[in-house]
Amino acid sequence: MFKFTGKVLSLSAAALFASTVISSAASLDDLAKAAKAEGELTVIALPHDWCGYGAVIDGFKAKYPDIKINELNPDAGSGDEVEAIKANKDNKGPQAPDVIDVGLSFGPSAKKDGLIQAYKVSTWDSIPDSAKDAEGYWTGDYYGVLSFLVNKDLVKEAPADWADLLKSDYANTVALAGDPRASNQAIQAVYAAGLSGGAAAGEAAGTAGLDFFKKLNAAGNFVPVIGKPATLAQGQTPILVTWDYNALAGRDTLKGNPPVDVVVPKTGVVAGVYVQAISAFAPHPNAAKLWLEYLYSDEGQIAWLKGYCHPIRFNDLSKNGKLPADVMAKLPPAEAYASAVFPTLDEQGKAKEAITKNWDAVVGANVK
């Protein structure tokens, strides 16, 4: 089991960090001292090649060298993370995660089940309201938006928006990165197409998205193959609808063979959000809070950006001129993300039901 360093926090310090807001540099210094006294932080499901997490962890270690980071199961899924909290409620040892990084839908359910605790970071006000729990139980940390990965050898003029995909120029070229009857990424792509056409959020956008793909399929433009960078390079799926961070990573993997464009559409810019939360049973609650402070600082947010994931404070950083030019040069233009929409859980649920239940009847394409 983890051992504390023997330093004892005063009652006043303990009372201070029962608060959910860090409001000053002095408070942050006090939090860092309390975290140092705990001496450890346990994270889970953070592969180093996901969103630049390797560099994020290294940055935290460099800033707070007295806090040891214990990394659990880097390949775990969101459900595994939640189960790790449940299984270790009474365990203060190395199998008990202090913090989790999970898909959006897992945040509210973990709150409902009493598995996470509230904490609002000092940069709270710069985080979109739609991407955080009002009470601070979970906070959106980064997101991707649906984009078009385009094989420039085969597509001479890249589509700029969803409606462009219906043009005859794109016959037999457009693919999804998953099966829209099961894949969240593909479901969100159908939803985004519906929003782009002016439909209201939720079920209406899901239905409109189905109509869009019905037209795309009827036009002969839709390829019913689960697309990947490899199928794009081979010419089987010259235009792939996928999360932008996957598209950008695919661009790196292909290394110019073939040359590709990564296009964020002008409308229907749908963001897929992950969220950060602290376990209600965290063995090292102050270290967990300090970790969140680092993640939501300019430094932490830019570290995620370097890993091609858009940090939740992206628009705030852009507005204040804090986005590094060399990093941004590898990404689509910042203004392309300004209109990103963060679907609510209710909207996601209604759209998902409409799309998964009606894809076969409306579109009739067996994606595999």
PDB file of N, CA and C in Angstrom, residues 84-120:
ATOM      1  N   ALA A  84     -12.848   0.399 -11.462  1.00  0.00           N
ATOM      2  CA  ALA A  84     -11.692   0.456 -10.564  1.00  0.00           C
ATOM      3  C   ALA A  84     -11.998   1.289  -9.328  1.00  0.00           C
ATOM      4  N   ILE A  85     -12.778   2.359  -9.499  1.00  0.00           N
ATOM      5  CA  ILE A  85     -13.203   3.147  -8.335  1.00  0.00           C
ATOM      6  C   ILE A  85     -14.116   2.308  -7.446  1.00  0.00           C
ATOM      7  N   LYS A  86     -15.090   1.650  -8.053  1.00  0.00           N
ATOM      8  CA  LYS A  86     -16.038   0.839  -7.282  1.00  0.00           C
ATOM      9  C   LYS A  86     -15.342  -0.264  -6.499  1.00  0.00           C
ATOM     10  N   ALA A  87     -14.383  -0.902  -7.159  1.00  0.00           N
ATOM     11  CA  ALA A  87     -13.716  -2.053  -6.539  1.00  0.00           C
ATOM     12  C   ALA A  87     -12.749  -1.668  -5.437  1.00  0.00           C
ATOM     13  N   ASN A  88     -12.390  -0.376  -5.388  1.00  0.00           N
ATOM     14  CA  ASN A  88     -11.356   0.048  -4.433  1.00  0.00           C
ATOM     15  C   ASN A  88     -11.831   1.145  -3.489  1.00  0.00           C
ATOM     16  N   LYS A  89     -13.131   1.157  -3.206  1.00  0.00           N
ATOM     17  CA  LYS A  89     -13.679   2.189  -2.331  1.00  0.00           C
ATOM     18  C   LYS A  89     -12.973   2.243  -0.981  1.00  0.00           C
ATOM     19  N   ASP A  90     -12.626   1.085  -0.453  1.00  0.00           N
ATOM     20  CA  ASP A  90     -12.023   1.029   0.882  1.00  0.00           C
ATOM     21  C   ASP A  90     -10.529   0.736   0.822  1.00  0.00           C
ATOM     22  N   ASN A  91      -9.958   0.882  -0.357  1.00  0.00           N
ATOM     23  CA  ASN A  91      -8.543   0.548  -0.567  1.00  0.00           C
ATOM     24  C   ASN A  91      -7.733   1.821  -0.776  1.00  0.00           C
ATOM     25  N   LYS A  92      -6.737   2.020   0.039  1.00  0.00           N
ATOM     26  CA  LYS A  92      -5.868   3.188  -0.118  1.00  0.00           C
ATOM     27  C   LYS A  92      -4.559   2.800  -0.810  1.00  0.00           C
ATOM     28  N   GLY A  93      -4.531   1.611  -1.376  1.00  0.00           N
ATOM     29  CA  GLY A  93      -3.325   1.107  -2.019  1.00  0.00           C
ATOM     30  C   GLY A  93      -3.216   1.471  -3.486  1.00  0.00           C
ATOM     31  N   PRO A  94      -2.263   0.863  -4.196  1.00  0.00           N
ATOM     32  CA  PRO A  94      -1.921   1.263  -5.566  1.00  0.00           C
ATOM     33  C   PRO A  94      -2.958   0.892  -6.617  1.00  0.00           C
ATOM     34  N   GLN A  95      -3.992   0.162  -6.261  1.00  0.00           N
ATOM     35  CA  GLN A  95      -5.029  -0.167  -7.237  1.00  0.00           C
ATOM     36  C   GLN A  95      -6.210   0.802  -7.200  1.00  0.00           C
ATOM     37  N   ALA A  96      -6.127   1.804  -6.340  1.00  0.00           N
ATOM     38  CA  ALA A  96      -7.218   2.772  -6.202  1.00  0.00           C
ATOM     39  C   ALA A  96      -6.898   4.045  -6.973  1.00  0.00           C
ATOM     40  N   PRO A  97      -7.601   4.302  -8.071  1.00  0.00           N
ATOM     41  CA  PRO A  97      -7.309   5.516  -8.848  1.00  0.00           C
ATOM     42  C   PRO A  97      -7.759   6.779  -8.121  1.00  0.00           C
ATOM     43  N   ASP A  98      -6.938   7.819  -8.217  1.00  0.00           N
ATOM     44  CA  ASP A  98      -7.321   9.132  -7.692  1.00  0.00           C
ATOM     45  C   ASP A  98      -8.171   9.896  -8.691  1.00  0.00           C
ATOM     46  N   VAL A  99      -7.842   9.734  -9.957  1.00  0.00           N
ATOM     47  CA  VAL A  99      -8.515  10.493 -11.020  1.00  0.00           C
ATOM     48  C   VAL A  99      -8.856   9.564 -12.178  1.00  0.00           C
ATOM     49  N   ILE A 100      -9.865   9.963 -12.947  1.00  0.00           N
ATOM     50  CA  ILE A 100     -10.234   9.227 -14.149  1.00  0.00           C
ATOM     51  C   ILE A 100     -10.414  10.186 -15.320  1.00  0.00           C
ATOM     52  N   ASP A 101     -10.228   9.669 -16.531  1.00  0.00           N
ATOM     53  CA  ASP A 101     -10.412  10.410 -17.779  1.00  0.00           C
ATOM     54  C   ASP A 101     -11.309   9.526 -18.639  1.00  0.00           C
ATOM     55  N   VAL A 102     -12.592   9.900 -18.750  1.00  0.00           N
ATOM     56  CA  VAL A 102     -13.590   9.003 -19.348  1.00  0.00           C
ATOM     57  C   VAL A 102     -14.446   9.722 -20.384  1.00  0.00           C
ATOM     58  N   GLY A 103     -15.149   8.932 -21.195  1.00  0.00           N
ATOM     59  CA  GLY A 103     -16.076   9.499 -22.152  1.00  0.00           C
ATOM     60  C   GLY A 103     -17.179  10.279 -21.457  1.00  0.00           C
ATOM     61  N   LEU A 104     -17.725  11.248 -22.158  1.00  0.00           N
ATOM     62  CA  LEU A 104     -18.690  12.188 -21.577  1.00  0.00           C
ATOM     63  C   LEU A 104     -19.822  11.515 -20.817  1.00  0.00           C
ATOM     64  N   SER A 105     -20.382  10.455 -21.375  1.00  0.00           N
ATOM     65  CA  SER A 105     -21.549   9.847 -20.749  1.00  0.00           C
ATOM     66  C   SER A 105     -21.242   9.221 -19.399  1.00  0.00           C
ATOM     67  N   PHE A 106     -19.960   8.923 -19.132  1.00  0.00           N
ATOM     68  CA  PHE A 106     -19.596   8.291 -17.873  1.00  0.00           C
ATOM     69  C   PHE A 106     -19.528   9.283 -16.713  1.00  0.00           C
ATOM     70  N   GLY A 107     -19.386  10.571 -17.010  1.00  0.00           N
ATOM     71  CA  GLY A 107     -19.311  11.575 -15.956  1.00  0.00           C
ATOM     72  C   GLY A 107     -20.590  11.679 -15.147  1.00  0.00           C
ATOM     73  N   PRO A 108     -21.725  11.962 -15.794  1.00  0.00           N
ATOM     74  CA  PRO A 108     -22.976  12.081 -15.043  1.00  0.00           C
ATOM     75  C   PRO A 108     -23.379  10.804 -14.315  1.00  0.00           C
ATOM     76  N   SER A 109     -23.135   9.653 -14.927  1.00  0.00           N
ATOM     77  CA  SER A 109     -23.507   8.399 -14.270  1.00  0.00           C
ATOM     78  C   SER A 109     -22.636   8.150 -13.044  1.00  0.00           C
ATOM     79  N   ALA A 110     -21.341   8.493 -13.119  1.00  0.00           N
ATOM     80  CA  ALA A 110     -20.457   8.339 -11.963  1.00  0.00           C
ATOM     81  C   ALA A 110     -20.869   9.289 -10.842  1.00  0.00           C
ATOM     82  N   LYS A 111     -21.306  10.480 -11.196  1.00  0.00           N
ATOM     83  CA  LYS A 111     -21.805  11.427 -10.191  1.00  0.00           C
ATOM     84  C   LYS A 111     -23.055  10.874  -9.522  1.00  0.00           C
ATOM     85  N   LYS A 112     -23.973  10.365 -10.323  1.00  0.00           N
ATOM     86  CA  LYS A 112     -25.221   9.812  -9.804  1.00  0.00           C
ATOM     87  C   LYS A 112     -24.960   8.667  -8.830  1.00  0.00           C
ATOM     88  N   ASP A 113     -23.919   7.883  -9.126  1.00  0.00           N
ATOM     89  CA  ASP A 113     -23.587   6.723  -8.291  1.00  0.00           C
ATOM     90  C   ASP A 113     -22.702   7.072  -7.105  1.00  0.00           C
ATOM     91  N   GLY A 114     -22.381   8.361  -6.943  1.00  0.00           N
ATOM     92  CA  GLY A 114     -21.590   8.788  -5.795  1.00  0.00           C
ATOM     93  C   GLY A 114     -20.135   8.381  -5.863  1.00  0.00           C
ATOM     94  N   LEU A 115     -19.603   8.240  -7.068  1.00  0.00           N
ATOM     95  CA  LEU A 115     -18.237   7.738  -7.242  1.00  0.00           C
ATOM     96  C   LEU A 115     -17.199   8.837  -7.421  1.00  0.00           C
ATOM     97  N   ILE A 116     -17.636  10.064  -7.646  1.00  0.00           N
ATOM     98  CA  ILE A 116     -16.693  11.164  -7.873  1.00  0.00           C
ATOM     99  C   ILE A 116     -17.039  12.344  -6.973  1.00  0.00           C
ATOM    100  N   GLN A 117     -16.049  13.215  -6.788  1.00  0.00           N
ATOM    101  CA  GLN A 117     -16.228  14.375  -5.913  1.00  0.00           C
ATOM    102  C   GLN A 117     -16.077  15.672  -6.692  1.00  0.00           C
ATOM    103  N   ALA A 118     -16.656  16.731  -6.171  1.00  0.00           N
ATOM    104  CA  ALA A 118     -16.649  18.022  -6.854  1.00  0.00           C
ATOM    105  C   ALA A 118     -15.331  18.759  -6.667  1.00  0.00           C
ATOM    106  N   TYR A 119     -14.892  19.375  -7.747  1.00  0.00           N
ATOM    107  CA  TYR A 119     -13.741  20.281  -7.682  1.00  0.00           C
ATOM    108  C   TYR A 119     -13.751  21.177  -8.911  1.00  0.00           C
ATOM    109  N   LYS A 120     -13.648  22.470  -8.686  1.00  0.00           N
ATOM    110  CA  LYS A 120     -13.593  23.429  -9.781  1.00  0.00           C
ATOM    111  C   LYS A 120     -12.196  24.026  -9.857  1.00  0.00           C
TER     112      LYS A 120
END
